[in-house]
Amino acid sequence: MAPSGLARFLLFLILSLIFSLSDAGRIAIYWGQNGNEGTLAETCATGDYAFVNLAFLCTFGASNTPQLNLAGHCDPYSNGCTSLSQDIKSCQAKGVKVMLSIGGGAGAYSLTSKDDARQVARYIWNNYLGGHSSSRPLGDAVLDGVDFDIEGGSPDHYDDLARYLSAYSAKGKKVYLTAAPQCPYPDAWVGGALDTGLFDYVWVQFYNNPPCQYSSGDAANLEDAWKQWTSGIKATNIFLGLPAAPDAAGSGFIPIGDLKSQVLPALKKSSKYGGVMLWSKYYDDQTGYSKAIKPDV
């Protein structure tokens, strides 16, 4: 007997709740900025991460030729990164979402108009997502979405970019959108984009910003900033972004014991808590931070 409309609706609600709950307590990692951090396939094979951000598409917009920089892993200009296609597919087969992170702390990027944003979105769709191009830098693998790690330049038109990228979901596979804003609220560069409500996951960088980060046993500033983020944006999965080692950032590292006993218990009271984001795989290899905190995330 076919289920009634009410039964189908209830089933949908139950499945939505299950998938929503499964998003809680995950770890995201950035990969691609150090040749000594192991391969992408090895990263996913650890079982530690639910999201891997490939960093970075560091040049785009303003008539610039888009440029991918994965440090010492491969050379995209000689088609040397197409071999990552199998690694990406291996990650996805394990349930790991693999994102293209655009921007970064040292790139040449900006969006000069709404049409510029449209062209960048089309380039990303055709070269990294479900579109078609004769020169896809990562081969035929289809990434899961785009991460906005915008840390400079103008904040203009990233809301347009988010809308254009999100619209490609209508062509089949969902295009996930994530963002990595700085912890001062609202973020100077992607605050407007986040107002669109189109972002699935937001990992707020609670480091290199003393007024809103953990410091010497005091989590008050971090908790206050967390409350601003969880009440101020529409995303339902917000992550605590941290350096995976003291050397990974100028400030903001939280010792494992303090994170597990003091910080996470406070943040996990929020229904929007999604997990922890770490910068980066290279530093996580040095400390084993993700493995140490995973049971408590």
PDB file of C-alpha atoms in Angstrom:
ATOM      1  CA  MET A   1       0.000   0.000   0.000  1.00  0.00           C
ATOM      2  CA  ALA A   2       1.429   3.408  -0.925  1.00  0.00           C
ATOM      3  CA  PRO A   3       1.947   5.706   2.080  1.00  0.00           C
ATOM      4  CA  SER A   4      -0.538   8.523   2.521  1.00  0.00           C
ATOM      5  CA  GLY A   5       0.450  12.148   2.115  1.00  0.00           C
ATOM      6  CA  LEU A   6       0.567  12.556   5.911  1.00  0.00           C
ATOM      7  CA  ALA A   7       2.711   9.441   6.304  1.00  0.00           C
ATOM      8  CA  ARG A   8       5.150  10.684   3.675  1.00  0.00           C
ATOM      9  CA  PHE A   9       5.315  14.049   5.400  1.00  0.00           C
ATOM     10  CA  LEU A  10       6.045  12.454   8.787  1.00  0.00           C
ATOM     11  CA  LEU A  11       8.702  10.243   7.237  1.00  0.00           C
ATOM     12  CA  PHE A  12      10.303  13.312   5.697  1.00  0.00           C
ATOM     13  CA  LEU A  13      10.363  15.061   9.080  1.00  0.00           C
ATOM     14  CA  ILE A  14      11.917  12.023  10.774  1.00  0.00           C
ATOM     15  CA  LEU A  15      14.614  11.665   8.117  1.00  0.00           C
ATOM     16  CA  SER A  16      15.325  15.396   8.235  1.00  0.00           C
ATOM     17  CA  LEU A  17      15.784  15.180  12.003  1.00  0.00           C
ATOM     18  CA  ILE A  18      18.099  12.204  11.667  1.00  0.00           C
ATOM     19  CA  PHE A  19      20.259  13.929   9.086  1.00  0.00           C
ATOM     20  CA  SER A  20      20.250  17.123  11.124  1.00  0.00           C
ATOM     21  CA  LEU A  21      21.406  15.281  14.214  1.00  0.00           C
ATOM     22  CA  SER A  22      24.085  13.461  12.235  1.00  0.00           C
ATOM     23  CA  ASP A  23      25.645  16.841  11.399  1.00  0.00           C
ATOM     24  CA  ALA A  24      26.423  17.482  15.075  1.00  0.00           C
ATOM     25  CA  GLY A  25      29.869  16.763  16.400  1.00  0.00           C
ATOM     26  CA  ARG A  26      31.899  16.692  13.207  1.00  0.00           C
ATOM     27  CA  ILE A  27      35.411  17.862  12.374  1.00  0.00           C
ATOM     28  CA  ALA A  28      36.362  19.899   9.307  1.00  0.00           C
ATOM     29  CA  ILE A  29      39.970  20.313   8.158  1.00  0.00           C
ATOM     30  CA  TYR A  30      41.876  22.426   5.649  1.00  0.00           C
ATOM     31  CA  TRP A  31      44.224  20.548   3.328  1.00  0.00           C
ATOM     32  CA  GLY A  32      46.505  21.751   0.565  1.00  0.00           C
ATOM     33  CA  GLN A  33      48.878  24.330   1.997  1.00  0.00           C
ATOM     34  CA  ASN A  34      51.762  22.108   3.043  1.00  0.00           C
ATOM     35  CA  GLY A  35      53.329  19.356   0.979  1.00  0.00           C
ATOM     36  CA  ASN A  36      54.256  17.436   4.142  1.00  0.00           C
ATOM     37  CA  GLU A  37      50.695  16.842   5.342  1.00  0.00           C
ATOM     38  CA  GLY A  38      50.131  13.541   3.547  1.00  0.00           C
ATOM     39  CA  THR A  39      47.893  12.828   0.600  1.00  0.00           C
ATOM     40  CA  LEU A  40      44.236  13.720   0.329  1.00  0.00           C
ATOM     41  CA  ALA A  41      43.283  10.032   0.273  1.00  0.00           C
ATOM     42  CA  GLU A  42      45.299   9.428   3.457  1.00  0.00           C
ATOM     43  CA  THR A  43      43.591  12.402   5.083  1.00  0.00           C
ATOM     44  CA  CYS A  44      40.146  10.948   4.496  1.00  0.00           C
ATOM     45  CA  ALA A  45      41.236   7.417   5.373  1.00  0.00           C
ATOM     46  CA  THR A  46      41.961   8.496   8.965  1.00  0.00           C
ATOM     47  CA  GLY A  47      38.225   8.642   9.614  1.00  0.00           C
ATOM     48  CA  ASP A  48      38.772  11.821  11.629  1.00  0.00           C
ATOM     49  CA  TYR A  49      37.137  14.314   9.284  1.00  0.00           C
ATOM     50  CA  ALA A  50      33.668  14.857   7.856  1.00  0.00           C
ATOM     51  CA  PHE A  51      34.739  17.792   5.659  1.00  0.00           C
ATOM     52  CA  VAL A  52      37.976  18.522   3.820  1.00  0.00           C
ATOM     53  CA  ASN A  53      38.496  21.992   2.360  1.00  0.00           C
ATOM     54  CA  LEU A  54      40.945  22.043  -0.557  1.00  0.00           C
ATOM     55  CA  ALA A  55      42.876  25.284  -0.114  1.00  0.00           C
ATOM     56  CA  PHE A  56      42.940  27.507  -2.092  1.00  0.00           C
ATOM     57  CA  LEU A  57      41.571  28.885  -5.333  1.00  0.00           C
ATOM     58  CA  CYS A  58      43.562  31.990  -4.472  1.00  0.00           C
ATOM     59  CA  THR A  59      43.059  34.114  -7.580  1.00  0.00           C
ATOM     60  CA  PHE A  60      39.707  34.881  -9.200  1.00  0.00           C
ATOM     61  CA  GLY A  61      37.465  37.732 -10.261  1.00  0.00           C
ATOM     62  CA  ALA A  62      38.270  41.189 -11.679  1.00  0.00           C
ATOM     63  CA  SER A  63      39.267  39.652 -15.038  1.00  0.00           C
ATOM     64  CA  ASN A  64      42.084  37.685 -13.371  1.00  0.00           C
ATOM     65  CA  THR A  65      42.809  34.173 -14.608  1.00  0.00           C
ATOM     66  CA  PRO A  66      41.675  31.841 -11.799  1.00  0.00           C
ATOM     67  CA  GLN A  67      44.607  30.128 -10.091  1.00  0.00           C
ATOM     68  CA  LEU A  68      44.620  27.078  -7.831  1.00  0.00           C
ATOM     69  CA  ASN A  69      47.402  26.776  -5.254  1.00  0.00           C
ATOM     70  CA  LEU A  70      47.795  23.456  -3.414  1.00  0.00           C
ATOM     71  CA  ALA A  71      51.330  24.205  -2.228  1.00  0.00           C
ATOM     72  CA  GLY A  72      53.732  21.303  -2.799  1.00  0.00           C
ATOM     73  CA  HIS A  73      51.086  18.682  -3.555  1.00  0.00           C
ATOM     74  CA  CYS A  74      50.823  19.250  -7.297  1.00  0.00           C
ATOM     75  CA  ASP A  75      51.248  21.758 -10.094  1.00  0.00           C
ATOM     76  CA  PRO A  76      47.870  22.658 -11.637  1.00  0.00           C
ATOM     77  CA  TYR A  77      49.531  24.492 -14.525  1.00  0.00           C
ATOM     78  CA  SER A  78      50.996  21.294 -15.933  1.00  0.00           C
ATOM     79  CA  ASN A  79      47.813  19.291 -15.251  1.00  0.00           C
ATOM     80  CA  GLY A  80      49.616  17.802 -12.276  1.00  0.00           C
ATOM     81  CA  CYS A  81      46.571  18.009 -10.002  1.00  0.00           C
ATOM     82  CA  THR A  82      44.255  15.899 -12.141  1.00  0.00           C
ATOM     83  CA  SER A  83      45.596  12.848 -10.313  1.00  0.00           C
ATOM     84  CA  LEU A  84      43.709  14.079  -7.232  1.00  0.00           C
ATOM     85  CA  SER A  85      40.482  13.016  -8.898  1.00  0.00           C
ATOM     86  CA  GLN A  86      40.764   9.469  -7.536  1.00  0.00           C
ATOM     87  CA  ASP A  87      41.611  10.779  -4.062  1.00  0.00           C
ATOM     88  CA  ILE A  88      38.528  13.003  -4.105  1.00  0.00           C
ATOM     89  CA  LYS A  89      36.313  10.101  -5.148  1.00  0.00           C
ATOM     90  CA  SER A  90      37.875   7.939  -2.423  1.00  0.00           C
ATOM     91  CA  CYS A  91      37.039  10.597   0.175  1.00  0.00           C
ATOM     92  CA  GLN A  92      33.474  10.937  -1.037  1.00  0.00           C
ATOM     93  CA  ALA A  93      33.009   7.162  -0.997  1.00  0.00           C
ATOM     94  CA  LYS A  94      33.811   7.337   2.728  1.00  0.00           C
ATOM     95  CA  GLY A  95      31.134   9.979   3.251  1.00  0.00           C
ATOM     96  CA  VAL A  96      33.566  12.912   3.443  1.00  0.00           C
ATOM     97  CA  LYS A  97      32.436  16.134   1.761  1.00  0.00           C
ATOM     98  CA  VAL A  98      35.265  17.693  -0.261  1.00  0.00           C
ATOM     99  CA  MET A  99      35.002  21.441  -0.804  1.00  0.00           C
ATOM    100  CA  LEU A 100      36.899  23.922  -2.951  1.00  0.00           C
ATOM    101  CA  SER A 101      38.025  26.724  -0.654  1.00  0.00           C
ATOM    102  CA  ILE A 102      38.273  30.085  -2.383  1.00  0.00           C
ATOM    103  CA  GLY A 103      40.284  33.027  -1.100  1.00  0.00           C
ATOM    104  CA  GLY A 104      42.746  32.505   1.725  1.00  0.00           C
ATOM    105  CA  GLY A 105      44.981  34.880   3.609  1.00  0.00           C
ATOM    106  CA  ALA A 106      47.376  35.602   0.745  1.00  0.00           C
ATOM    107  CA  GLY A 107      45.554  35.723  -2.573  1.00  0.00           C
ATOM    108  CA  ALA A 108      44.618  38.099  -5.365  1.00  0.00           C
ATOM    109  CA  TYR A 109      40.850  38.035  -5.539  1.00  0.00           C
ATOM    110  CA  SER A 110      37.871  40.348  -5.693  1.00  0.00           C
ATOM    111  CA  LEU A 111      34.477  40.606  -7.331  1.00  0.00           C
ATOM    112  CA  THR A 112      33.889  43.854  -9.173  1.00  0.00           C
ATOM    113  CA  SER A 113      30.245  43.437 -10.152  1.00  0.00           C
ATOM    114  CA  LYS A 114      27.251  41.127 -10.111  1.00  0.00           C
ATOM    115  CA  ASP A 115      28.226  39.931 -13.580  1.00  0.00           C
ATOM    116  CA  ASP A 116      31.766  39.244 -12.358  1.00  0.00           C
ATOM    117  CA  ALA A 117      30.285  37.066  -9.603  1.00  0.00           C
ATOM    118  CA  ARG A 118      28.180  35.247 -12.196  1.00  0.00           C
ATOM    119  CA  GLN A 119      31.240  34.527 -14.334  1.00  0.00           C
ATOM    120  CA  VAL A 120      33.260  33.257 -11.358  1.00  0.00           C
ATOM    121  CA  ALA A 121      30.374  30.991 -10.345  1.00  0.00           C
ATOM    122  CA  ARG A 122      30.168  29.624 -13.877  1.00  0.00           C
ATOM    123  CA  TYR A 123      33.923  28.997 -13.945  1.00  0.00           C
ATOM    124  CA  ILE A 124      33.784  27.108 -10.628  1.00  0.00           C
ATOM    125  CA  TRP A 125      30.753  25.105 -11.755  1.00  0.00           C
ATOM    126  CA  ASN A 126      32.369  24.040 -15.014  1.00  0.00           C
ATOM    127  CA  ASN A 127      35.843  23.357 -13.633  1.00  0.00           C
ATOM    128  CA  TYR A 128      35.247  21.946 -10.140  1.00  0.00           C
ATOM    129  CA  LEU A 129      31.573  21.045  -9.757  1.00  0.00           C
ATOM    130  CA  GLY A 130      29.040  19.374 -12.022  1.00  0.00           C
ATOM    131  CA  GLY A 131      29.681  21.311 -15.221  1.00  0.00           C
ATOM    132  CA  HIS A 132      31.965  20.547 -18.128  1.00  0.00           C
ATOM    133  CA  SER A 133      35.321  21.924 -19.198  1.00  0.00           C
ATOM    134  CA  SER A 134      38.234  20.622 -21.263  1.00  0.00           C
ATOM    135  CA  SER A 135      40.705  21.743 -18.600  1.00  0.00           C
ATOM    136  CA  ARG A 136      39.373  20.736 -15.189  1.00  0.00           C
ATOM    137  CA  PRO A 137      42.301  21.233 -12.737  1.00  0.00           C
ATOM    138  CA  LEU A 138      41.247  18.305 -10.526  1.00  0.00           C
ATOM    139  CA  GLY A 139      40.140  15.994 -13.296  1.00  0.00           C
ATOM    140  CA  ASP A 140      36.640  14.606 -13.586  1.00  0.00           C
ATOM    141  CA  ALA A 141      35.897  14.447  -9.863  1.00  0.00           C
ATOM    142  CA  VAL A 142      32.890  16.542  -8.827  1.00  0.00           C
ATOM    143  CA  LEU A 143      33.481  18.438  -5.601  1.00  0.00           C
ATOM    144  CA  ASP A 144      30.673  18.806  -3.090  1.00  0.00           C
ATOM    145  CA  GLY A 145      30.662  22.570  -2.897  1.00  0.00           C
ATOM    146  CA  VAL A 146      32.503  25.809  -2.258  1.00  0.00           C
ATOM    147  CA  ASP A 147      34.020  27.225   0.921  1.00  0.00           C
ATOM    148  CA  PHE A 148      34.268  31.022   1.241  1.00  0.00           C
ATOM    149  CA  ASP A 149      37.513  31.813   3.113  1.00  0.00           C
ATOM    150  CA  ILE A 150      37.550  35.490   2.212  1.00  0.00           C
ATOM    151  CA  GLU A 151      40.091  37.403   4.280  1.00  0.00           C
ATOM    152  CA  GLY A 152      40.813  40.552   2.288  1.00  0.00           C
ATOM    153  CA  GLY A 153      39.874  42.854  -0.508  1.00  0.00           C
ATOM    154  CA  SER A 154      36.349  44.120  -0.966  1.00  0.00           C
ATOM    155  CA  PRO A 155      33.317  42.397   0.581  1.00  0.00           C
ATOM    156  CA  ASP A 156      31.184  43.299  -2.428  1.00  0.00           C
ATOM    157  CA  HIS A 157      29.223  40.740  -4.451  1.00  0.00           C
ATOM    158  CA  TYR A 158      29.979  37.610  -2.426  1.00  0.00           C
ATOM    159  CA  ASP A 159      26.252  37.474  -1.743  1.00  0.00           C
ATOM    160  CA  ASP A 160      25.753  37.383  -5.517  1.00  0.00           C
ATOM    161  CA  LEU A 161      28.373  34.632  -5.843  1.00  0.00           C
ATOM    162  CA  ALA A 162      26.568  32.591  -3.187  1.00  0.00           C
ATOM    163  CA  ARG A 163      23.253  32.958  -5.017  1.00  0.00           C
ATOM    164  CA  TYR A 164      24.718  31.977  -8.381  1.00  0.00           C
ATOM    165  CA  LEU A 165      26.519  28.946  -6.956  1.00  0.00           C
ATOM    166  CA  SER A 166      23.482  27.834  -4.983  1.00  0.00           C
ATOM    167  CA  ALA A 167      21.345  28.043  -8.121  1.00  0.00           C
ATOM    168  CA  TYR A 168      23.451  25.305  -9.719  1.00  0.00           C
ATOM    169  CA  SER A 169      21.944  22.850  -7.232  1.00  0.00           C
ATOM    170  CA  ALA A 170      18.922  22.856  -9.515  1.00  0.00           C
ATOM    171  CA  LYS A 171      21.021  21.056 -12.128  1.00  0.00           C
ATOM    172  CA  GLY A 172      21.284  17.895 -10.048  1.00  0.00           C
ATOM    173  CA  LYS A 173      23.772  17.335  -7.229  1.00  0.00           C
ATOM    174  CA  LYS A 174      23.450  19.826  -4.383  1.00  0.00           C
ATOM    175  CA  VAL A 175      26.124  22.512  -4.224  1.00  0.00           C
ATOM    176  CA  TYR A 176      27.015  22.934  -0.556  1.00  0.00           C
ATOM    177  CA  LEU A 177      28.182  26.355   0.604  1.00  0.00           C
ATOM    178  CA  THR A 178      30.427  26.864   3.612  1.00  0.00           C
ATOM    179  CA  ALA A 179      32.243  29.891   4.992  1.00  0.00           C
ATOM    180  CA  ALA A 180      35.096  30.655   7.374  1.00  0.00           C
ATOM    181  CA  PRO A 181      34.469  34.141   8.803  1.00  0.00           C
ATOM    182  CA  GLN A 182      36.624  35.780  11.463  1.00  0.00           C
ATOM    183  CA  CYS A 183      35.120  35.748  14.955  1.00  0.00           C
ATOM    184  CA  PRO A 184      34.424  39.499  15.329  1.00  0.00           C
ATOM    185  CA  TYR A 185      30.720  39.733  14.479  1.00  0.00           C
ATOM    186  CA  PRO A 186      29.670  40.493  11.794  1.00  0.00           C
ATOM    187  CA  ASP A 187      32.519  39.434   9.542  1.00  0.00           C
ATOM    188  CA  ALA A 188      33.913  42.272   7.433  1.00  0.00           C
ATOM    189  CA  TRP A 189      34.172  40.244   4.230  1.00  0.00           C
ATOM    190  CA  VAL A 190      31.450  37.592   4.120  1.00  0.00           C
ATOM    191  CA  GLY A 191      28.913  39.047   6.527  1.00  0.00           C
ATOM    192  CA  GLY A 192      26.706  40.156   3.651  1.00  0.00           C
ATOM    193  CA  ALA A 193      26.953  36.776   1.948  1.00  0.00           C
ATOM    194  CA  LEU A 194      25.925  34.999   5.150  1.00  0.00           C
ATOM    195  CA  ASP A 195      22.808  37.159   5.288  1.00  0.00           C
ATOM    196  CA  THR A 196      21.527  35.292   2.219  1.00  0.00           C
ATOM    197  CA  GLY A 197      20.849  32.257   4.414  1.00  0.00           C
ATOM    198  CA  LEU A 198      22.314  29.983   1.722  1.00  0.00           C
ATOM    199  CA  PHE A 199      25.251  28.611   3.694  1.00  0.00           C
ATOM    200  CA  ASP A 200      25.009  25.060   4.998  1.00  0.00           C
ATOM    201  CA  TYR A 201      28.004  25.142   7.358  1.00  0.00           C
ATOM    202  CA  VAL A 202      29.856  28.086   8.886  1.00  0.00           C
ATOM    203  CA  TRP A 203      33.182  27.527  10.663  1.00  0.00           C
ATOM    204  CA  VAL A 204      34.011  30.699  12.545  1.00  0.00           C
ATOM    205  CA  GLN A 205      37.729  31.348  13.023  1.00  0.00           C
ATOM    206  CA  PHE A 206      38.144  31.871  16.758  1.00  0.00           C
ATOM    207  CA  TYR A 207      41.835  32.666  16.496  1.00  0.00           C
ATOM    208  CA  ASN A 208      44.125  35.604  15.698  1.00  0.00           C
ATOM    209  CA  ASN A 209      41.412  37.847  17.167  1.00  0.00           C
ATOM    210  CA  PRO A 210      41.992  38.279  20.940  1.00  0.00           C
ATOM    211  CA  PRO A 211      38.759  40.241  21.655  1.00  0.00           C
ATOM    212  CA  CYS A 212      36.612  37.206  20.759  1.00  0.00           C
ATOM    213  CA  GLN A 213      38.784  34.156  21.392  1.00  0.00           C
ATOM    214  CA  TYR A 214      39.794  31.913  24.259  1.00  0.00           C
ATOM    215  CA  SER A 215      42.732  33.197  26.304  1.00  0.00           C
ATOM    216  CA  SER A 216      44.606  31.713  29.275  1.00  0.00           C
ATOM    217  CA  GLY A 217      41.734  29.772  30.773  1.00  0.00           C
ATOM    218  CA  ASP A 218      39.134  32.456  30.081  1.00  0.00           C
ATOM    219  CA  ALA A 219      36.412  31.488  27.615  1.00  0.00           C
ATOM    220  CA  ALA A 220      34.070  34.417  28.309  1.00  0.00           C
ATOM    221  CA  ASN A 221      34.933  36.394  25.159  1.00  0.00           C
ATOM    222  CA  LEU A 222      34.642  33.287  23.000  1.00  0.00           C
ATOM    223  CA  GLU A 223      31.271  32.355  24.474  1.00  0.00           C
ATOM    224  CA  ASP A 224      29.939  35.889  23.984  1.00  0.00           C
ATOM    225  CA  ALA A 225      31.048  35.874  20.334  1.00  0.00           C
ATOM    226  CA  TRP A 226      29.566  32.395  19.856  1.00  0.00           C
ATOM    227  CA  LYS A 227      26.198  33.645  21.075  1.00  0.00           C
ATOM    228  CA  GLN A 228      26.371  36.516  18.589  1.00  0.00           C
ATOM    229  CA  TRP A 229      27.057  34.135  15.731  1.00  0.00           C
ATOM    230  CA  THR A 230      24.438  31.575  16.660  1.00  0.00           C
ATOM    231  CA  SER A 231      21.752  34.225  17.063  1.00  0.00           C
ATOM    232  CA  GLY A 232      22.816  36.461  14.194  1.00  0.00           C
ATOM    233  CA  ILE A 233      23.011  34.208  11.123  1.00  0.00           C
ATOM    234  CA  LYS A 234      20.582  31.768   9.559  1.00  0.00           C
ATOM    235  CA  ALA A 235      22.973  28.817   9.176  1.00  0.00           C
ATOM    236  CA  THR A 236      22.026  25.918  11.448  1.00  0.00           C
ATOM    237  CA  ASN A 237      25.481  24.284  11.602  1.00  0.00           C
ATOM    238  CA  ILE A 238      28.116  26.530  13.134  1.00  0.00           C
ATOM    239  CA  PHE A 239      31.582  25.191  13.882  1.00  0.00           C
ATOM    240  CA  LEU A 240      34.226  26.328  16.338  1.00  0.00           C
ATOM    241  CA  GLY A 241      37.253  27.147  14.172  1.00  0.00           C
ATOM    242  CA  LEU A 242      40.583  26.543  15.924  1.00  0.00           C
ATOM    243  CA  PRO A 243      44.301  26.176  15.191  1.00  0.00           C
ATOM    244  CA  ALA A 244      45.329  22.524  15.495  1.00  0.00           C
ATOM    245  CA  ALA A 245      48.625  23.482  17.162  1.00  0.00           C
ATOM    246  CA  PRO A 246      50.073  26.515  18.973  1.00  0.00           C
ATOM    247  CA  ASP A 247      52.262  27.264  15.938  1.00  0.00           C
ATOM    248  CA  ALA A 248      49.318  27.180  13.534  1.00  0.00           C
ATOM    249  CA  ALA A 249      48.174  30.695  14.467  1.00  0.00           C
ATOM    250  CA  GLY A 250      49.436  33.751  16.280  1.00  0.00           C
ATOM    251  CA  SER A 251      46.915  33.257  19.078  1.00  0.00           C
ATOM    252  CA  GLY A 252      43.771  31.361  19.963  1.00  0.00           C
ATOM    253  CA  PHE A 253      45.054  27.822  20.465  1.00  0.00           C
ATOM    254  CA  ILE A 254      42.986  26.009  23.107  1.00  0.00           C
ATOM    255  CA  PRO A 255      44.729  23.213  25.049  1.00  0.00           C
ATOM    256  CA  ILE A 256      42.916  19.915  24.600  1.00  0.00           C
ATOM    257  CA  GLY A 257      41.994  19.617  28.270  1.00  0.00           C
ATOM    258  CA  ASP A 258      40.481  23.101  28.368  1.00  0.00           C
ATOM    259  CA  LEU A 259      38.574  22.517  25.152  1.00  0.00           C
ATOM    260  CA  LYS A 260      37.050  19.278  26.397  1.00  0.00           C
ATOM    261  CA  SER A 261      36.282  20.377  29.931  1.00  0.00           C
ATOM    262  CA  GLN A 262      35.374  24.023  29.552  1.00  0.00           C
ATOM    263  CA  VAL A 263      34.702  25.237  26.016  1.00  0.00           C
ATOM    264  CA  LEU A 264      32.854  22.433  24.240  1.00  0.00           C
ATOM    265  CA  PRO A 265      30.364  21.761  27.072  1.00  0.00           C
ATOM    266  CA  ALA A 266      29.290  25.418  26.902  1.00  0.00           C
ATOM    267  CA  LEU A 267      29.030  25.586  23.110  1.00  0.00           C
ATOM    268  CA  LYS A 268      27.251  22.269  22.700  1.00  0.00           C
ATOM    269  CA  LYS A 269      24.269  23.682  24.589  1.00  0.00           C
ATOM    270  CA  SER A 270      23.461  25.561  21.393  1.00  0.00           C
ATOM    271  CA  SER A 271      21.174  23.817  18.892  1.00  0.00           C
ATOM    272  CA  LYS A 272      23.342  25.315  16.134  1.00  0.00           C
ATOM    273  CA  TYR A 273      26.545  23.661  17.281  1.00  0.00           C
ATOM    274  CA  GLY A 274      27.946  21.619  14.390  1.00  0.00           C
ATOM    275  CA  GLY A 275      31.468  20.652  15.416  1.00  0.00           C
ATOM    276  CA  VAL A 276      35.050  21.869  15.192  1.00  0.00           C
ATOM    277  CA  MET A 277      37.066  23.154  12.248  1.00  0.00           C
ATOM    278  CA  LEU A 278      40.862  22.850  12.397  1.00  0.00           C
ATOM    279  CA  TRP A 279      43.632  24.720  10.645  1.00  0.00           C
ATOM    280  CA  SER A 280      45.224  22.696   9.234  1.00  0.00           C
ATOM    281  CA  LYS A 281      46.008  19.034   8.386  1.00  0.00           C
ATOM    282  CA  TYR A 282      49.759  19.663   8.612  1.00  0.00           C
ATOM    283  CA  TYR A 283      49.471  20.933  12.184  1.00  0.00           C
ATOM    284  CA  ASP A 284      46.955  18.280  13.136  1.00  0.00           C
ATOM    285  CA  ASP A 285      49.531  15.684  12.098  1.00  0.00           C
ATOM    286  CA  GLN A 286      51.983  17.207  14.567  1.00  0.00           C
ATOM    287  CA  THR A 287      49.661  17.242  17.570  1.00  0.00           C
ATOM    288  CA  GLY A 288      46.997  14.599  16.966  1.00  0.00           C
ATOM    289  CA  TYR A 289      44.485  17.252  18.024  1.00  0.00           C
ATOM    290  CA  SER A 290      41.535  15.843  16.071  1.00  0.00           C
ATOM    291  CA  LYS A 291      41.968  12.322  17.426  1.00  0.00           C
ATOM    292  CA  ALA A 292      42.217  13.643  20.974  1.00  0.00           C
ATOM    293  CA  ILE A 293      39.063  15.736  20.792  1.00  0.00           C
ATOM    294  CA  LYS A 294      36.919  13.606  18.471  1.00  0.00           C
ATOM    295  CA  PRO A 295      35.135  11.633  21.215  1.00  0.00           C
ATOM    296  CA  ASP A 296      34.030  14.918  22.781  1.00  0.00           C
ATOM    297  CA  VAL A 297      33.186  16.863  19.636  1.00  0.00           C
TER     298      VAL A 297
END
